[in-house]
């Protein structure tokens, strides 16, 4: 009997556990180590921050569904991974051994890298539901006492979509509250141009997003490096192509939400061979770590190089569908290892994204996510908002039911021509059991 441990129960980790249970059957153990026993649907956090969702509406208690699926849950969380010894130190002092480990922790939020930055200092966040609830309190105060707003993403950030989403969602919420006319808004981003998204754009995201910002009376600053944040002032430098400071801005703010840079979590950071200098998990084409072949990585915690050089550092986002393709490949590859065969599956890393703007939105498909691409498409309209709401309900149903991919999801993806796995080439040598 093999024991496979999944570290993290976010979007990737929870679905990973479901797919492993399906792939391995009851003869093998599947365990999940997580900080707490709840799954939270992070894409809904911008809605939480303006009061459109409650915590209860976007969280799922994993205890019962994991129990039904025969998945063990360790809610005390991980303190340190020891890949050479194939064990994990848990936060309560106990240890957990494994045969295979899938690291799906998500990121550590690097607020401390900028003076005065983060929900414990002078800005808001929508990265965690607790942050979003704190932002809701600040939003209520903004409605009572309107003033300047700054939204965006700092240097080193890799997840730009939620920043754009929150800018437009906040605009809609302020219009609903009849105070938008008293709230000047500025979008400040490390991207070299609006709509870059860490992907060098997808379709005409530059034109679409610039147009949306103009129509919603939101000014913007690109190539922005945040120097420090004071309680009422943002200090930001605009960087030229040659790396010099082109101009300096001191922007007043009464409400500010900027997405941080990410790094690997403490449980894995600094382990030679496992992570890069930033603490992200190094993986090969099969999601497998070269130094520790019993370890796999999926999701935001995986190391992916930027798509190109930019005046201000920007990272590459890991979108939901891209993560699910990593999950499907990893489940197949671990099942093959358990059967004495070599991994043969690679995720497509296709991106399918719905960015909600409160009453409209932008959708894009990038196949693959990293250019050059076979498909490079984007569109906008009110249908995107409806689709995002539908996706939220569907994905939470998927988590509650314990199913990784119901048949109707497979059918829909086939109709759209979107695959999670690259064509698996059968290698007869790999199919042979090791001597």
PDB file of N, CA and C in Angstrom, residues 96-167:
ATOM      1  N   UNK A  96       4.356  13.049   9.838  1.00  0.00           N
ATOM      2  CA  UNK A  96       3.588  12.241   8.891  1.00  0.00           C
ATOM      3  C   UNK A  96       4.531  11.785   7.789  1.00  0.00           C
ATOM      4  N   UNK A  97       4.626  10.482   7.585  1.00  0.00           N
ATOM      5  CA  UNK A  97       5.472   9.927   6.539  1.00  0.00           C
ATOM      6  C   UNK A  97       4.657   9.708   5.268  1.00  0.00           C
ATOM      7  N   UNK A  98       5.348   9.681   4.146  1.00  0.00           N
ATOM      8  CA  UNK A  98       4.656   9.497   2.869  1.00  0.00           C
ATOM      9  C   UNK A  98       5.535   8.692   1.915  1.00  0.00           C
ATOM     10  N   UNK A  99       4.894   8.133   0.909  1.00  0.00           N
ATOM     11  CA  UNK A  99       5.606   7.540  -0.217  1.00  0.00           C
ATOM     12  C   UNK A  99       5.731   8.542  -1.352  1.00  0.00           C
ATOM     13  N   UNK A 100       4.644   9.316  -1.547  1.00  0.00           N
ATOM     14  CA  UNK A 100       4.652  10.386  -2.543  1.00  0.00           C
ATOM     15  C   UNK A 100       4.006  11.617  -1.918  1.00  0.00           C
ATOM     16  N   UNK A 101       4.537  12.777  -2.279  1.00  0.00           N
ATOM     17  CA  UNK A 101       4.034  14.045  -1.750  1.00  0.00           C
ATOM     18  C   UNK A 101       3.690  14.974  -2.899  1.00  0.00           C
ATOM     19  N   UNK A 102       2.507  15.578  -2.828  1.00  0.00           N
ATOM     20  CA  UNK A 102       2.115  16.611  -3.788  1.00  0.00           C
ATOM     21  C   UNK A 102       2.031  17.934  -3.026  1.00  0.00           C
ATOM     22  N   UNK A 103       2.894  18.873  -3.375  1.00  0.00           N
ATOM     23  CA  UNK A 103       2.892  20.177  -2.712  1.00  0.00           C
ATOM     24  C   UNK A 103       1.940  21.101  -3.464  1.00  0.00           C
ATOM     25  N   UNK A 104       0.905  21.537  -2.767  1.00  0.00           N
ATOM     26  CA  UNK A 104      -0.143  22.380  -3.359  1.00  0.00           C
ATOM     27  C   UNK A 104      -0.515  23.482  -2.372  1.00  0.00           C
ATOM     28  N   UNK A 105       0.495  24.072  -1.779  1.00  0.00           N
ATOM     29  CA  UNK A 105       0.277  24.996  -0.656  1.00  0.00           C
ATOM     30  C   UNK A 105      -0.280  26.350  -1.036  1.00  0.00           C
ATOM     31  N   UNK A 106      -0.183  26.711  -2.329  1.00  0.00           N
ATOM     32  CA  UNK A 106      -0.414  28.104  -2.646  1.00  0.00           C
ATOM     33  C   UNK A 106       0.788  28.919  -2.190  1.00  0.00           C
ATOM     34  N   UNK A 107       0.680  30.257  -2.182  1.00  0.00           N
ATOM     35  CA  UNK A 107       1.834  31.090  -1.881  1.00  0.00           C
ATOM     36  C   UNK A 107       1.846  31.631  -0.459  1.00  0.00           C
ATOM     37  N   UNK A 108       3.018  32.092  -0.051  1.00  0.00           N
ATOM     38  CA  UNK A 108       3.128  32.989   1.095  1.00  0.00           C
ATOM     39  C   UNK A 108       3.036  34.403   0.544  1.00  0.00           C
ATOM     40  N   UNK A 109       2.296  35.263   1.207  1.00  0.00           N
ATOM     41  CA  UNK A 109       2.055  36.631   0.724  1.00  0.00           C
ATOM     42  C   UNK A 109       3.135  37.559   1.270  1.00  0.00           C
ATOM     43  N   UNK A 110       3.931  38.132   0.381  1.00  0.00           N
ATOM     44  CA  UNK A 110       5.133  38.871   0.782  1.00  0.00           C
ATOM     45  C   UNK A 110       4.843  40.353   1.056  1.00  0.00           C
ATOM     46  N   UNK A 111       3.874  40.625   1.928  1.00  0.00           N
ATOM     47  CA  UNK A 111       3.559  42.010   2.278  1.00  0.00           C
ATOM     48  C   UNK A 111       4.746  42.710   2.936  1.00  0.00           C
ATOM     49  N   UNK A 112       5.541  41.956   3.699  1.00  0.00           N
ATOM     50  CA  UNK A 112       6.626  42.545   4.486  1.00  0.00           C
ATOM     51  C   UNK A 112       7.755  43.096   3.634  1.00  0.00           C
ATOM     52  N   UNK A 113       7.757  42.832   2.328  1.00  0.00           N
ATOM     53  CA  UNK A 113       8.845  43.309   1.471  1.00  0.00           C
ATOM     54  C   UNK A 113       8.727  44.783   1.125  1.00  0.00           C
ATOM     55  N   UNK A 114       7.596  45.399   1.467  1.00  0.00           N
ATOM     56  CA  UNK A 114       7.397  46.828   1.218  1.00  0.00           C
ATOM     57  C   UNK A 114       6.940  47.490   2.514  1.00  0.00           C
ATOM     58  N   UNK A 115       7.578  48.583   2.879  1.00  0.00           N
ATOM     59  CA  UNK A 115       7.254  49.284   4.121  1.00  0.00           C
ATOM     60  C   UNK A 115       5.806  49.785   4.108  1.00  0.00           C
ATOM     61  N   UNK A 116       5.069  49.441   5.156  1.00  0.00           N
ATOM     62  CA  UNK A 116       3.704  49.939   5.317  1.00  0.00           C
ATOM     63  C   UNK A 116       2.667  49.222   4.478  1.00  0.00           C
ATOM     64  N   UNK A 117       3.036  48.078   3.883  1.00  0.00           N
ATOM     65  CA  UNK A 117       2.163  47.388   2.937  1.00  0.00           C
ATOM     66  C   UNK A 117       1.468  46.207   3.600  1.00  0.00           C
ATOM     67  N   UNK A 118       0.192  46.001   3.276  1.00  0.00           N
ATOM     68  CA  UNK A 118      -0.535  44.822   3.736  1.00  0.00           C
ATOM     69  C   UNK A 118      -1.630  45.128   4.730  1.00  0.00           C
ATOM     70  N   UNK A 119      -2.518  44.156   4.967  1.00  0.00           N
ATOM     71  CA  UNK A 119      -3.668  44.355   5.850  1.00  0.00           C
ATOM     72  C   UNK A 119      -3.294  44.552   7.311  1.00  0.00           C
ATOM     73  N   UNK A 120      -2.066  44.207   7.691  1.00  0.00           N
ATOM     74  CA  UNK A 120      -1.609  44.483   9.050  1.00  0.00           C
ATOM     75  C   UNK A 120      -1.003  45.876   9.151  1.00  0.00           C
ATOM     76  N   UNK A 121      -0.939  46.582   8.009  1.00  0.00           N
ATOM     77  CA  UNK A 121      -0.355  47.927   7.976  1.00  0.00           C
ATOM     78  C   UNK A 121      -1.369  48.916   7.382  1.00  0.00           C
ATOM     79  N   UNK A 122      -1.098  49.405   6.160  1.00  0.00           N
ATOM     80  CA  UNK A 122      -1.881  50.533   5.640  1.00  0.00           C
ATOM     81  C   UNK A 122      -2.697  50.231   4.390  1.00  0.00           C
ATOM     82  N   UNK A 123      -2.783  48.948   3.982  1.00  0.00           N
ATOM     83  CA  UNK A 123      -3.536  48.616   2.775  1.00  0.00           C
ATOM     84  C   UNK A 123      -4.444  47.415   3.015  1.00  0.00           C
ATOM     85  N   UNK A 124      -5.344  47.211   2.078  1.00  0.00           N
ATOM     86  CA  UNK A 124      -6.271  46.082   2.139  1.00  0.00           C
ATOM     87  C   UNK A 124      -5.807  44.980   1.201  1.00  0.00           C
ATOM     88  N   UNK A 125      -6.460  43.817   1.286  1.00  0.00           N
ATOM     89  CA  UNK A 125      -6.123  42.667   0.458  1.00  0.00           C
ATOM     90  C   UNK A 125      -7.375  41.845   0.200  1.00  0.00           C
ATOM     91  N   UNK A 126      -7.375  41.124  -0.931  1.00  0.00           N
ATOM     92  CA  UNK A 126      -8.449  40.160  -1.211  1.00  0.00           C
ATOM     93  C   UNK A 126      -7.858  38.771  -1.442  1.00  0.00           C
ATOM     94  N   UNK A 127      -6.641  38.545  -0.948  1.00  0.00           N
ATOM     95  CA  UNK A 127      -5.967  37.266  -1.159  1.00  0.00           C
ATOM     96  C   UNK A 127      -6.517  36.159  -0.272  1.00  0.00           C
ATOM     97  N   UNK A 128      -7.095  36.509   0.854  1.00  0.00           N
ATOM     98  CA  UNK A 128      -7.629  35.536   1.811  1.00  0.00           C
ATOM     99  C   UNK A 128      -8.988  36.046   2.265  1.00  0.00           C
ATOM    100  N   UNK A 129      -9.892  35.151   2.619  1.00  0.00           N
ATOM    101  CA  UNK A 129     -11.227  35.574   3.027  1.00  0.00           C
ATOM    102  C   UNK A 129     -11.173  36.462   4.269  1.00  0.00           C
ATOM    103  N   UNK A 130     -10.220  36.211   5.180  1.00  0.00           N
ATOM    104  CA  UNK A 130     -10.081  37.086   6.346  1.00  0.00           C
ATOM    105  C   UNK A 130      -9.706  38.500   5.919  1.00  0.00           C
ATOM    106  N   UNK A 131      -8.812  38.599   4.938  1.00  0.00           N
ATOM    107  CA  UNK A 131      -8.436  39.912   4.411  1.00  0.00           C
ATOM    108  C   UNK A 131      -9.646  40.596   3.771  1.00  0.00           C
ATOM    109  N   UNK A 132     -10.413  39.825   3.007  1.00  0.00           N
ATOM    110  CA  UNK A 132     -11.572  40.394   2.316  1.00  0.00           C
ATOM    111  C   UNK A 132     -12.606  40.918   3.308  1.00  0.00           C
ATOM    112  N   UNK A 133     -12.799  40.208   4.413  1.00  0.00           N
ATOM    113  CA  UNK A 133     -13.733  40.677   5.436  1.00  0.00           C
ATOM    114  C   UNK A 133     -13.230  41.962   6.089  1.00  0.00           C
ATOM    115  N   UNK A 134     -11.925  42.060   6.286  1.00  0.00           N
ATOM    116  CA  UNK A 134     -11.348  43.306   6.808  1.00  0.00           C
ATOM    117  C   UNK A 134     -11.523  44.435   5.792  1.00  0.00           C
ATOM    118  N   UNK A 135     -11.356  44.113   4.511  1.00  0.00           N
ATOM    119  CA  UNK A 135     -11.556  45.114   3.465  1.00  0.00           C
ATOM    120  C   UNK A 135     -13.008  45.584   3.421  1.00  0.00           C
ATOM    121  N   UNK A 136     -13.946  44.688   3.732  1.00  0.00           N
ATOM    122  CA  UNK A 136     -15.362  45.083   3.759  1.00  0.00           C
ATOM    123  C   UNK A 136     -15.601  46.167   4.812  1.00  0.00           C
ATOM    124  N   UNK A 137     -14.961  46.049   5.964  1.00  0.00           N
ATOM    125  CA  UNK A 137     -15.083  47.088   6.999  1.00  0.00           C
ATOM    126  C   UNK A 137     -14.531  48.412   6.474  1.00  0.00           C
ATOM    127  N   UNK A 138     -13.380  48.345   5.790  1.00  0.00           N
ATOM    128  CA  UNK A 138     -12.790  49.562   5.227  1.00  0.00           C
ATOM    129  C   UNK A 138     -13.668  50.130   4.114  1.00  0.00           C
ATOM    130  N   UNK A 139     -14.309  49.259   3.326  1.00  0.00           N
ATOM    131  CA  UNK A 139     -15.227  49.719   2.277  1.00  0.00           C
ATOM    132  C   UNK A 139     -16.408  50.462   2.889  1.00  0.00           C
ATOM    133  N   UNK A 140     -16.976  49.920   3.959  1.00  0.00           N
ATOM    134  CA  UNK A 140     -18.102  50.590   4.614  1.00  0.00           C
ATOM    135  C   UNK A 140     -17.695  51.989   5.083  1.00  0.00           C
ATOM    136  N   UNK A 141     -16.475  52.104   5.590  1.00  0.00           N
ATOM    137  CA  UNK A 141     -15.983  53.407   6.042  1.00  0.00           C
ATOM    138  C   UNK A 141     -15.784  54.340   4.856  1.00  0.00           C
ATOM    139  N   UNK A 142     -15.337  53.797   3.726  1.00  0.00           N
ATOM    140  CA  UNK A 142     -15.168  54.608   2.520  1.00  0.00           C
ATOM    141  C   UNK A 142     -16.501  55.168   2.038  1.00  0.00           C
ATOM    142  N   UNK A 143     -17.545  54.377   2.118  1.00  0.00           N
ATOM    143  CA  UNK A 143     -18.879  54.843   1.712  1.00  0.00           C
ATOM    144  C   UNK A 143     -19.335  55.992   2.608  1.00  0.00           C
ATOM    145  N   UNK A 144     -19.022  55.881   3.910  1.00  0.00           N
ATOM    146  CA  UNK A 144     -19.400  56.945   4.846  1.00  0.00           C
ATOM    147  C   UNK A 144     -18.565  58.198   4.640  1.00  0.00           C
ATOM    148  N   UNK A 145     -17.279  58.012   4.333  1.00  0.00           N
ATOM    149  CA  UNK A 145     -16.352  59.140   4.169  1.00  0.00           C
ATOM    150  C   UNK A 145     -15.565  58.946   2.876  1.00  0.00           C
ATOM    151  N   UNK A 146     -16.158  59.300   1.737  1.00  0.00           N
ATOM    152  CA  UNK A 146     -15.520  59.034   0.445  1.00  0.00           C
ATOM    153  C   UNK A 146     -14.197  59.790   0.280  1.00  0.00           C
ATOM    154  N   UNK A 147     -13.317  59.199  -0.498  1.00  0.00           N
ATOM    155  CA  UNK A 147     -12.031  59.808  -0.784  1.00  0.00           C
ATOM    156  C   UNK A 147     -11.284  59.002  -1.833  1.00  0.00           C
ATOM    157  N   UNK A 148     -10.021  59.333  -2.091  1.00  0.00           N
ATOM    158  CA  UNK A 148      -9.262  58.678  -3.165  1.00  0.00           C
ATOM    159  C   UNK A 148      -9.045  57.184  -2.915  1.00  0.00           C
ATOM    160  N   UNK A 149      -9.093  56.423  -4.000  1.00  0.00           N
ATOM    161  CA  UNK A 149      -8.903  54.973  -3.956  1.00  0.00           C
ATOM    162  C   UNK A 149      -7.767  54.581  -4.890  1.00  0.00           C
ATOM    163  N   UNK A 150      -6.934  53.652  -4.437  1.00  0.00           N
ATOM    164  CA  UNK A 150      -5.871  53.080  -5.271  1.00  0.00           C
ATOM    165  C   UNK A 150      -6.035  51.562  -5.274  1.00  0.00           C
ATOM    166  N   UNK A 151      -6.055  50.985  -6.478  1.00  0.00           N
ATOM    167  CA  UNK A 151      -6.131  49.536  -6.658  1.00  0.00           C
ATOM    168  C   UNK A 151      -4.995  49.133  -7.589  1.00  0.00           C
ATOM    169  N   UNK A 152      -4.467  47.921  -7.429  1.00  0.00           N
ATOM    170  CA  UNK A 152      -3.433  47.480  -8.354  1.00  0.00           C
ATOM    171  C   UNK A 152      -2.645  46.296  -7.863  1.00  0.00           C
ATOM    172  N   UNK A 153      -1.397  46.202  -8.336  1.00  0.00           N
ATOM    173  CA  UNK A 153      -0.516  45.090  -7.999  1.00  0.00           C
ATOM    174  C   UNK A 153       0.921  45.603  -7.956  1.00  0.00           C
ATOM    175  N   UNK A 154       1.670  45.183  -6.942  1.00  0.00           N
ATOM    176  CA  UNK A 154       3.014  45.708  -6.727  1.00  0.00           C
ATOM    177  C   UNK A 154       4.046  44.927  -7.545  1.00  0.00           C
ATOM    178  N   UNK A 155       5.291  45.385  -7.465  1.00  0.00           N
ATOM    179  CA  UNK A 155       6.398  44.713  -8.147  1.00  0.00           C
ATOM    180  C   UNK A 155       6.534  43.273  -7.670  1.00  0.00           C
ATOM    181  N   UNK A 156       6.761  42.394  -8.633  1.00  0.00           N
ATOM    182  CA  UNK A 156       6.886  40.976  -8.319  1.00  0.00           C
ATOM    183  C   UNK A 156       5.576  40.238  -8.260  1.00  0.00           C
ATOM    184  N   UNK A 157       4.457  40.940  -8.324  1.00  0.00           N
ATOM    185  CA  UNK A 157       3.149  40.277  -8.311  1.00  0.00           C
ATOM    186  C   UNK A 157       2.993  39.419  -9.564  1.00  0.00           C
ATOM    187  N   UNK A 158       2.190  38.384  -9.457  1.00  0.00           N
ATOM    188  CA  UNK A 158       1.960  37.505 -10.602  1.00  0.00           C
ATOM    189  C   UNK A 158       0.478  37.273 -10.870  1.00  0.00           C
ATOM    190  N   UNK A 159      -0.369  37.751  -9.990  1.00  0.00           N
ATOM    191  CA  UNK A 159      -1.805  37.507 -10.106  1.00  0.00           C
ATOM    192  C   UNK A 159      -2.510  38.854 -10.308  1.00  0.00           C
ATOM    193  N   UNK A 160      -2.639  39.267 -11.580  1.00  0.00           N
ATOM    194  CA  UNK A 160      -3.144  40.609 -11.873  1.00  0.00           C
ATOM    195  C   UNK A 160      -4.655  40.646 -12.092  1.00  0.00           C
ATOM    196  N   UNK A 161      -5.233  39.531 -12.521  1.00  0.00           N
ATOM    197  CA  UNK A 161      -6.667  39.507 -12.804  1.00  0.00           C
ATOM    198  C   UNK A 161      -7.525  39.987 -11.660  1.00  0.00           C
ATOM    199  N   UNK A 162      -7.315  39.495 -10.429  1.00  0.00           N
ATOM    200  CA  UNK A 162      -8.143  39.958  -9.310  1.00  0.00           C
ATOM    201  C   UNK A 162      -8.015  41.456  -9.016  1.00  0.00           C
ATOM    202  N   UNK A 163      -6.873  42.054  -9.365  1.00  0.00           N
ATOM    203  CA  UNK A 163      -6.736  43.501  -9.166  1.00  0.00           C
ATOM    204  C   UNK A 163      -7.678  44.252 -10.109  1.00  0.00           C
ATOM    205  N   UNK A 164      -7.690  43.840 -11.380  1.00  0.00           N
ATOM    206  CA  UNK A 164      -8.623  44.466 -12.325  1.00  0.00           C
ATOM    207  C   UNK A 164     -10.066  44.198 -11.904  1.00  0.00           C
ATOM    208  N   UNK A 165     -10.345  42.955 -11.533  1.00  0.00           N
ATOM    209  CA  UNK A 165     -11.697  42.621 -11.085  1.00  0.00           C
ATOM    210  C   UNK A 165     -12.139  43.528  -9.945  1.00  0.00           C
ATOM    211  N   UNK A 166     -11.273  43.647  -8.943  1.00  0.00           N
ATOM    212  CA  UNK A 166     -11.686  44.406  -7.765  1.00  0.00           C
ATOM    213  C   UNK A 166     -11.853  45.886  -8.074  1.00  0.00           C
ATOM    214  N   UNK A 167     -11.047  46.430  -8.981  1.00  0.00           N
ATOM    215  CA  UNK A 167     -11.207  47.835  -9.360  1.00  0.00           C
ATOM    216  C   UNK A 167     -12.611  48.088  -9.910  1.00  0.00           C
TER     217      UNK A 167
END
